[in-house]
mmCIF file of C-alpha atoms in Angstrom:
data_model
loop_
_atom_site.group_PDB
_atom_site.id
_atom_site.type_symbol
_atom_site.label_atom_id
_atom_site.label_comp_id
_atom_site.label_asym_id
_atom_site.label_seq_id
_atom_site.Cartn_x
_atom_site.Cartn_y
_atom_site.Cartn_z
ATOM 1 C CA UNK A 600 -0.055 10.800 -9.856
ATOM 2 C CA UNK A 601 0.510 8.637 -7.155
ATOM 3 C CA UNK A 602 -0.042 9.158 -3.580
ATOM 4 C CA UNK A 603 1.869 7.395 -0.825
ATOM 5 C CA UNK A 604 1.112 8.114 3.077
ATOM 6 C CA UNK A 605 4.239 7.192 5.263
ATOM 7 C CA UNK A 606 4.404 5.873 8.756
ATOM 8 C CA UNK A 607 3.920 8.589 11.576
ATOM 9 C CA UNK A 608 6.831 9.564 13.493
ATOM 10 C CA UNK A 609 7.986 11.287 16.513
ATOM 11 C CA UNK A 610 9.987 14.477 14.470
ATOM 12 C CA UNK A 611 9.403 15.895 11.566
ATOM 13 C CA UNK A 612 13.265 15.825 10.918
ATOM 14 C CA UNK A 613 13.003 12.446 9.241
ATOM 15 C CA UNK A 614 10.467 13.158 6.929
ATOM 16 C CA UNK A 615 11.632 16.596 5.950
ATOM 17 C CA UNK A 616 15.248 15.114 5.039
ATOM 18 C CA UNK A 617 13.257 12.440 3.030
ATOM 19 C CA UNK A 618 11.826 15.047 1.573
ATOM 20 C CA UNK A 619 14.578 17.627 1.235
ATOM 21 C CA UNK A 620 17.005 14.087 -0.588
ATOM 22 C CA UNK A 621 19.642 15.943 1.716
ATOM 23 C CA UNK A 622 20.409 15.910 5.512
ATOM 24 C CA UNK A 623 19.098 19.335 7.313
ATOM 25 C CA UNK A 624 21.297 22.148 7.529
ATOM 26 C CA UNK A 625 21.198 25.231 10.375
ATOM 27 C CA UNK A 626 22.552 27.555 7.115
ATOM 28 C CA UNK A 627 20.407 26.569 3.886
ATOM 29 C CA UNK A 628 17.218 29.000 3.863
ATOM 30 C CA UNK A 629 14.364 27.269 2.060
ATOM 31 C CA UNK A 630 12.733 29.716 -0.029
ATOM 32 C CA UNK A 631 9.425 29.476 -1.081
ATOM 33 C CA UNK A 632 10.405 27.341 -4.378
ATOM 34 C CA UNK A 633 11.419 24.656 -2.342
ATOM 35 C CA UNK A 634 8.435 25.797 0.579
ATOM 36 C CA UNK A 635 5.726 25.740 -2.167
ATOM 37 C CA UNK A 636 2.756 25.867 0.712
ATOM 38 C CA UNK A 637 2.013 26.047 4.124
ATOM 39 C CA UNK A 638 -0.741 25.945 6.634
ATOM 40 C CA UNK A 639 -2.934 29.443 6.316
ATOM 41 C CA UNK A 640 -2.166 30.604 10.162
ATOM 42 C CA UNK A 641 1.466 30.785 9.541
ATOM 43 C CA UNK A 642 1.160 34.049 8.050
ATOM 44 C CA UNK A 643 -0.608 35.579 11.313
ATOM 45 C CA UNK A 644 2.112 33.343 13.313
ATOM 46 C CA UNK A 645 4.701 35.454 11.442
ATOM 47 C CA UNK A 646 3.799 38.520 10.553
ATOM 48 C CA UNK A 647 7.058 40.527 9.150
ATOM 49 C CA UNK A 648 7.207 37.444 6.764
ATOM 50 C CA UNK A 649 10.199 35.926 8.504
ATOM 51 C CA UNK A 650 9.384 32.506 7.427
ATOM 52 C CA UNK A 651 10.853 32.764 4.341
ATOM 53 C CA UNK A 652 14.243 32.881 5.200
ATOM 54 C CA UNK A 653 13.791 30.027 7.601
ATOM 55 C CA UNK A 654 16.251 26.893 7.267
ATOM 56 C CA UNK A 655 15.756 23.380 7.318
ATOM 57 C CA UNK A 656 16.254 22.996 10.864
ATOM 58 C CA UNK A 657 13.844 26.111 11.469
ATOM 59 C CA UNK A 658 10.987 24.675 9.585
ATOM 60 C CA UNK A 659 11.646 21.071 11.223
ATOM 61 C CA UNK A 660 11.079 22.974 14.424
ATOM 62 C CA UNK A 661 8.523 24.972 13.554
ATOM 63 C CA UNK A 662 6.530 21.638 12.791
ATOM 64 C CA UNK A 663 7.410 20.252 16.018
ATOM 65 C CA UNK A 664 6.342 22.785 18.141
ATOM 66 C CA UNK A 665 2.878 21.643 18.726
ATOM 67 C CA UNK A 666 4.596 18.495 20.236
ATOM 68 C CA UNK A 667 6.425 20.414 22.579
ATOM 69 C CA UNK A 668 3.598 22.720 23.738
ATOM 70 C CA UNK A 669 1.488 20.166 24.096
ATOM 71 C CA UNK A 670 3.439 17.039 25.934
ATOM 72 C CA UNK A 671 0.364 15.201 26.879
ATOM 73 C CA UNK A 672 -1.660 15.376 23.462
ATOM 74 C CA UNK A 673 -1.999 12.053 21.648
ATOM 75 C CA UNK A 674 -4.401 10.065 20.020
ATOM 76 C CA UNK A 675 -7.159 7.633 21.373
ATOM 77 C CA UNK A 676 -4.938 5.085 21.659
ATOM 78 C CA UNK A 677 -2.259 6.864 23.478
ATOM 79 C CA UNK A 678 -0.661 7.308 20.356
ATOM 80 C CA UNK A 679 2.280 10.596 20.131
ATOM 81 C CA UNK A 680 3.456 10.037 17.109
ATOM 82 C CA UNK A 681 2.158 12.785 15.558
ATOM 83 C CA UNK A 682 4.085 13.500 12.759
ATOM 84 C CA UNK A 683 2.329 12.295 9.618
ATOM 85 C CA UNK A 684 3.852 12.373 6.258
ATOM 86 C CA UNK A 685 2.885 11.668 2.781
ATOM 87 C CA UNK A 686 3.524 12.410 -1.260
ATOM 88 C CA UNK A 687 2.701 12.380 -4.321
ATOM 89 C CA UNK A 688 4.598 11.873 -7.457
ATOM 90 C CA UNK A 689 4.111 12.397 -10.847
ATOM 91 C CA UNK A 690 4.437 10.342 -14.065
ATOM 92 C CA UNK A 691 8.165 10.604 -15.420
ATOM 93 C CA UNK A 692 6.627 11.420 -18.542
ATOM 94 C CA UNK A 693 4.466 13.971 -17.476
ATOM 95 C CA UNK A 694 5.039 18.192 -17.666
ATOM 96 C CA UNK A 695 6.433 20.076 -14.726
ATOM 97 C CA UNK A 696 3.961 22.007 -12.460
ATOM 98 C CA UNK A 697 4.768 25.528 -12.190
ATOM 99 C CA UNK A 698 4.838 26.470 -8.326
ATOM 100 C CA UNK A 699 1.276 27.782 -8.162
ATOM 101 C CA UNK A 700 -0.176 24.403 -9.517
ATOM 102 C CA UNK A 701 2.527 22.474 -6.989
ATOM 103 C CA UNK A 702 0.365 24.543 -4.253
ATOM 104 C CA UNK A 703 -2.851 23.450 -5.301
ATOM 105 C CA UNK A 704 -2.130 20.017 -5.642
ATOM 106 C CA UNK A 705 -0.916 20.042 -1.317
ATOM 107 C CA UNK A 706 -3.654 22.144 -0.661
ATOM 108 C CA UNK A 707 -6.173 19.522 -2.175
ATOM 109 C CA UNK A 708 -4.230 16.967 -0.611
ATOM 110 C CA UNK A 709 -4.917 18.823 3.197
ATOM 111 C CA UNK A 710 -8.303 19.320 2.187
ATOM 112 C CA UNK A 711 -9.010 15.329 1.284
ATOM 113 C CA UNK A 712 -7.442 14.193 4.579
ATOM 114 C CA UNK A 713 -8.502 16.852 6.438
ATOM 115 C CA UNK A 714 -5.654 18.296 7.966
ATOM 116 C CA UNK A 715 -6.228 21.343 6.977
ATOM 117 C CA UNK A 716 -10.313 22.528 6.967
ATOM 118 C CA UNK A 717 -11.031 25.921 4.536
ATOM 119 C CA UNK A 718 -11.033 28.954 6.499
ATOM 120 C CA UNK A 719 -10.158 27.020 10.045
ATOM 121 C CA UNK A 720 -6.618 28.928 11.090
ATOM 122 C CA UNK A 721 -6.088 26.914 14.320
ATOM 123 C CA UNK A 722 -5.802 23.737 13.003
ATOM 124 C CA UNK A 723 -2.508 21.175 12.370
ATOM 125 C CA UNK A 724 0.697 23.004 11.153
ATOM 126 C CA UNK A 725 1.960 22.028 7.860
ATOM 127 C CA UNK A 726 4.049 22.235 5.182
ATOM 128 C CA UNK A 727 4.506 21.274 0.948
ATOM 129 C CA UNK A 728 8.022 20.071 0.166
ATOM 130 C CA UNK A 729 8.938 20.592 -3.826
ATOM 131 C CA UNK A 730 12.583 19.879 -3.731
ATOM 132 C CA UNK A 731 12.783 17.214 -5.978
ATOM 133 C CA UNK A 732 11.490 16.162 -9.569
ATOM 134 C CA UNK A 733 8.013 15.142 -9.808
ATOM 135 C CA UNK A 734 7.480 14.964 -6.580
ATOM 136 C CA UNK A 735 5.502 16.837 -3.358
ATOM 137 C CA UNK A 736 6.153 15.751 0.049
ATOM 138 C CA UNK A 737 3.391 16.601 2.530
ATOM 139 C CA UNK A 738 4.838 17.118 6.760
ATOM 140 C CA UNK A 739 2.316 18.033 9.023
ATOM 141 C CA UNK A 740 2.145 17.628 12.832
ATOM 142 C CA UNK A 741 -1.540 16.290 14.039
ATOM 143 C CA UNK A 742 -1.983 18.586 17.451
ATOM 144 C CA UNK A 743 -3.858 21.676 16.699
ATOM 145 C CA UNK A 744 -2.779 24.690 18.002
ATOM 146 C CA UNK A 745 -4.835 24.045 21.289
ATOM 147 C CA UNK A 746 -3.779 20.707 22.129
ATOM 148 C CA UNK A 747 -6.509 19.014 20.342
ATOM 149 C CA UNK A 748 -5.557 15.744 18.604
ATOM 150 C CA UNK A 749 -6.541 15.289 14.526
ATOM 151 C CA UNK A 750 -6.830 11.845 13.964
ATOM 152 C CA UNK A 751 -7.199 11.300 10.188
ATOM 153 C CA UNK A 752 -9.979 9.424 8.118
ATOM 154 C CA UNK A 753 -10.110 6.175 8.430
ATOM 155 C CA UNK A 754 -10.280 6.072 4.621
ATOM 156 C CA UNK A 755 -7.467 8.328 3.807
ATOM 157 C CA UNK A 756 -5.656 5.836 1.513
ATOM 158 C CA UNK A 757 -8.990 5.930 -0.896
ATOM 159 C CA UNK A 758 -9.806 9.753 -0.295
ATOM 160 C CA UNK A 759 -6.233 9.948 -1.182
ATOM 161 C CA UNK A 760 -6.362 8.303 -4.157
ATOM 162 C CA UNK A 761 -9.854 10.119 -5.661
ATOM 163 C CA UNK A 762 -8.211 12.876 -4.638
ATOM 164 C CA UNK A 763 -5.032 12.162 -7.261
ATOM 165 C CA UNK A 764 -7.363 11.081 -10.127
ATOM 166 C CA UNK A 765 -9.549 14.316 -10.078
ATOM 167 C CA UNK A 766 -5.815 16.570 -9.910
ATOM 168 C CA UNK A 767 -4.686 13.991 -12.979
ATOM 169 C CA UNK A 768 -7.683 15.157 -15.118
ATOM 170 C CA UNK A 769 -7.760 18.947 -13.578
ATOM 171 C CA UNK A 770 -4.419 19.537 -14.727
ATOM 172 C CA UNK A 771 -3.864 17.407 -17.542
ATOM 173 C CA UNK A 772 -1.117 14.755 -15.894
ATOM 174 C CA UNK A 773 -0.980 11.475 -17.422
ATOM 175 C CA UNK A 774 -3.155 9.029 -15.247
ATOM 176 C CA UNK A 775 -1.653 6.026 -13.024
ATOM 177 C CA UNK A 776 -2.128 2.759 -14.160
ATOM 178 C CA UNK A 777 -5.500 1.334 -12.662
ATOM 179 C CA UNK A 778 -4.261 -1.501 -10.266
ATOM 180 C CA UNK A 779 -6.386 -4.771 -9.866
ATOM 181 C CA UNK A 780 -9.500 -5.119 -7.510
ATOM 182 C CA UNK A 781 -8.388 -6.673 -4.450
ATOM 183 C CA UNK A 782 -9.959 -10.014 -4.316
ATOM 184 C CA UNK A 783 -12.191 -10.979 -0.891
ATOM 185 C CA UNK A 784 -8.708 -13.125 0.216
ATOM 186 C CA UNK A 785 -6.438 -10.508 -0.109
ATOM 187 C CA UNK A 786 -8.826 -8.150 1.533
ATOM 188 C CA UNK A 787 -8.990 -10.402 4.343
ATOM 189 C CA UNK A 788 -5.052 -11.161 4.350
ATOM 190 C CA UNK A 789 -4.682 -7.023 4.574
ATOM 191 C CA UNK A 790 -6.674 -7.243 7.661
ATOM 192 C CA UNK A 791 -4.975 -9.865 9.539
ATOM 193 C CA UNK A 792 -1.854 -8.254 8.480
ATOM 194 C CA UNK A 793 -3.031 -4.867 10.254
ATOM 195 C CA UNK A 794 -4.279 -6.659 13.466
ATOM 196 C CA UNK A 795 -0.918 -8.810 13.491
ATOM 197 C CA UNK A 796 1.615 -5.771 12.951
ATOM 198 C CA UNK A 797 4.045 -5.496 15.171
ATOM 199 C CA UNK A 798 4.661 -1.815 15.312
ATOM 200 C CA UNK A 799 0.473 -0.117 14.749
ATOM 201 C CA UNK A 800 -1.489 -3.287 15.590
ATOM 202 C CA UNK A 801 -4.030 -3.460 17.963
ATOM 203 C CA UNK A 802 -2.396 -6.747 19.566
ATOM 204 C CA UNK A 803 0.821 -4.945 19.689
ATOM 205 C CA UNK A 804 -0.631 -2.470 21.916
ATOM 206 C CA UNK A 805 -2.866 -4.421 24.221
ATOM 207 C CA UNK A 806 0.606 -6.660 24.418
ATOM 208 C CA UNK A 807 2.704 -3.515 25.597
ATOM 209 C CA UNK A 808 0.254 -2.939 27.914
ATOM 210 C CA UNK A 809 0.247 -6.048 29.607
ATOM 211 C CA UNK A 810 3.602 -6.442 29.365
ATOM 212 C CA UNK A 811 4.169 -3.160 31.202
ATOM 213 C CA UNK A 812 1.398 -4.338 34.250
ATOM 214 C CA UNK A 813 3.387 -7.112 34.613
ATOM 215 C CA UNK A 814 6.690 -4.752 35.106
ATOM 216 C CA UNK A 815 4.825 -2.568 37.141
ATOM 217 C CA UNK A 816 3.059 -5.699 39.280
ATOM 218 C CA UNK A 817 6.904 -7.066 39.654
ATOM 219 C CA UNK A 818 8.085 -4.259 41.160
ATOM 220 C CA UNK A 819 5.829 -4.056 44.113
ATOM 221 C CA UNK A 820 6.856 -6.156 47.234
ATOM 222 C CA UNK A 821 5.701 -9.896 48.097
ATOM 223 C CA UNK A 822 4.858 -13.388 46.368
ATOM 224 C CA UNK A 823 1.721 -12.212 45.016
ATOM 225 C CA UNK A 824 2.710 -9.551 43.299
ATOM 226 C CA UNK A 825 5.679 -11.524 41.977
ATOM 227 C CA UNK A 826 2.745 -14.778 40.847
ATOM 228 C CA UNK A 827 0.781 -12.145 39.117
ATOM 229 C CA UNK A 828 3.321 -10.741 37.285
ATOM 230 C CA UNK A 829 3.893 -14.072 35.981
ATOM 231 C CA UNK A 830 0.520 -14.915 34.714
ATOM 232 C CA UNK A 831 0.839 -11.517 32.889
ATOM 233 C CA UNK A 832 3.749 -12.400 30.846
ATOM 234 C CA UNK A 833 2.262 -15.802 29.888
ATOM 235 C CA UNK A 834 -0.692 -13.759 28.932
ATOM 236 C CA UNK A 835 1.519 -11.617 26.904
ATOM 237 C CA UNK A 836 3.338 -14.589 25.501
ATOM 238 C CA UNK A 837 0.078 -16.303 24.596
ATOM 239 C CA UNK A 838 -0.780 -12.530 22.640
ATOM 240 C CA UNK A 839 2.338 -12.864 20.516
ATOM 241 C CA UNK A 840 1.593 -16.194 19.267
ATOM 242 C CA UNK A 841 -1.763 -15.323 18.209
ATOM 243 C CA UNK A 842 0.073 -12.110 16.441
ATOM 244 C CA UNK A 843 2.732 -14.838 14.591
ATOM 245 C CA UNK A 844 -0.444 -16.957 13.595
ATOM 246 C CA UNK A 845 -2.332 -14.092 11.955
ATOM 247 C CA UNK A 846 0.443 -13.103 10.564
ATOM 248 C CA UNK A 847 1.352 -16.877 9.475
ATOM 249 C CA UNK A 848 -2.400 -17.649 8.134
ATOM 250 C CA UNK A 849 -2.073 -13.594 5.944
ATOM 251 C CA UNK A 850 0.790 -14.849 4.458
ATOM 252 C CA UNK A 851 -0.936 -18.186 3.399
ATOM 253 C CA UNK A 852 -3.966 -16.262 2.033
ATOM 254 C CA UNK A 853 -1.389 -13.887 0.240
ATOM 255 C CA UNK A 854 0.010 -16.501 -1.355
ATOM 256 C CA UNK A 855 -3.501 -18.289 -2.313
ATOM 257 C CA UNK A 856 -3.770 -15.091 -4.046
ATOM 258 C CA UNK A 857 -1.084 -14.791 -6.043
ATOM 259 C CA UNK A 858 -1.205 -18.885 -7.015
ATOM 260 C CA UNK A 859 -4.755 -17.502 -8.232
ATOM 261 C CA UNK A 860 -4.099 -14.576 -10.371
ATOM 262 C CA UNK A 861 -2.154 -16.738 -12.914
ATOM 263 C CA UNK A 862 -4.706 -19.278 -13.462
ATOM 264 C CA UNK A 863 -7.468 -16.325 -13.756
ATOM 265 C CA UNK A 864 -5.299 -14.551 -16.215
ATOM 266 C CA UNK A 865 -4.801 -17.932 -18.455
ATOM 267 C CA UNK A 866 -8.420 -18.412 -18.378
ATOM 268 C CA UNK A 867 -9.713 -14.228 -19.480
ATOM 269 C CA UNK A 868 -6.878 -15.285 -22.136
ATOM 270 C CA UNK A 869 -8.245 -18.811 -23.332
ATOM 271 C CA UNK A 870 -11.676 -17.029 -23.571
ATOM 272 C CA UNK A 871 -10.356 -14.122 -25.810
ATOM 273 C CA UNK A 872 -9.149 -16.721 -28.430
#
């Protein structure tokens, strides 16, 4: 079983099509083979049951909601993507789940990344996605019910991953392949990719905001709001280059890395001999 957590978005109509292997539809209901589990409140949000005749477009919206009642949640960091998505798939030689065990596994995944918490009913909307062979796709929308923002572990990726070794042995699936240890230069090269990233990095945002002052300076009236504007966007130009030398100096520790492995792997093999 592996796990894979996907970038956040604005919608949930992305993910769900990703999920779905089709584009939404207003007409196709999604019963609750394809629906195979939900957040607990959703019951008390509809009562007569209604949500099980709900299409694709319905659920999408259902998801979103939270983003719409809430237009000035986000995260620390100012942050509204709040869409998270993630799956799991199995082994292509391992047995089919039966719906109940397709529920278990998404409610174990909520549990280890604490979107949802055990017996909490006000917390992030979600919903388990079994539409396609093998696989689960987990949508949920990070602003609670009351506006509060979830911001997920910082270790998700590893809770993640425990998480889909105990389900392998609970219920019998064939394990994934252990991957190497990371070695202390590709550790390194994963940060300095993160800080470097263009879209999530933390120099991407300070950039954006300075980049923005400067906009904001420009538009006000006289020369010295026009010279500080410029020494803002040499600031920000100075912040990208530092961005394309991280990223320039994790790509050379990458490739250290990989030169490496070889010559480790010829030597554990000259030793066997």
């Amino acid at each position: 079983m592996i796990p894979r957590l996907h970038q956040r978005m604005h919608t949930p109509h992305d993910p769900l099509e990703v999920a779905l292997g089709r584009p939404l539809s207003p007409n196709e209901g999604l019963t609750e083979h394809t629906i195979v589990a939900h957040w607990t409140g959703l019951d008390y949000f509809t009562p007569d049951d209604e949500h099980k005749s709900w299409t694709s477009f319905e659920w999408a919206e259902h998801i979103e909601e939270a983003l719409l009642e809430h237009p000035f949640a986000a995260s620390p960091d100012d942050d509204r993507r709040a869409i998270l998505h993630l799956d799991v798939r199995l082994h292509p030689d391992d047995r089919e789940l039966t719906g109940p065990e397709w529920a278990e596994v998404a409610h174990r995944l909520t549990w280890a990344t604490g979107i949802e918490i055990p017996g909490k009913e006000s917390g992030c909307r979600w919903i388990a996605v079994q539409a396609q062979p093998g696989r689960l796709d987990l949508i949920a929308n990070l602003i609670h019910l009351d506006g509060a923002w979830h911001a997920p572990p910082a270790d998700i990726l590893r809770r993640l991953a425990d998480q889909a070794r105990r389900m392998e042995q609970d219920l019998s699936l064939i394990p994934a392949r252990p991957t190497t240890q990371p070695t202390a230069s590709g550790q390194l090269a994963s940060v300095l990719t993160q800080l470097a990233d263009e879209q999530t990095g933390p120099l991407a945002t300070v950039r954006g905001l300075v980049e923005h002052t400067a906009y904001r300076i420009a538009c006000q009236p006289g020369a010295a709001g026009t010279a500080t504007a410029h020494r803002l966007e040499l600031i920000a130009r100075r912040l990208h280059a530092i961005q394309q030398d991280l990223d320039a100096t994790a790509a050379h520790l990458a490739q250290r890395r990989a030169v490496a492995a070889p010559a480790a792997a010829r030597r554990t093999a000259h030793r066997s001999l």
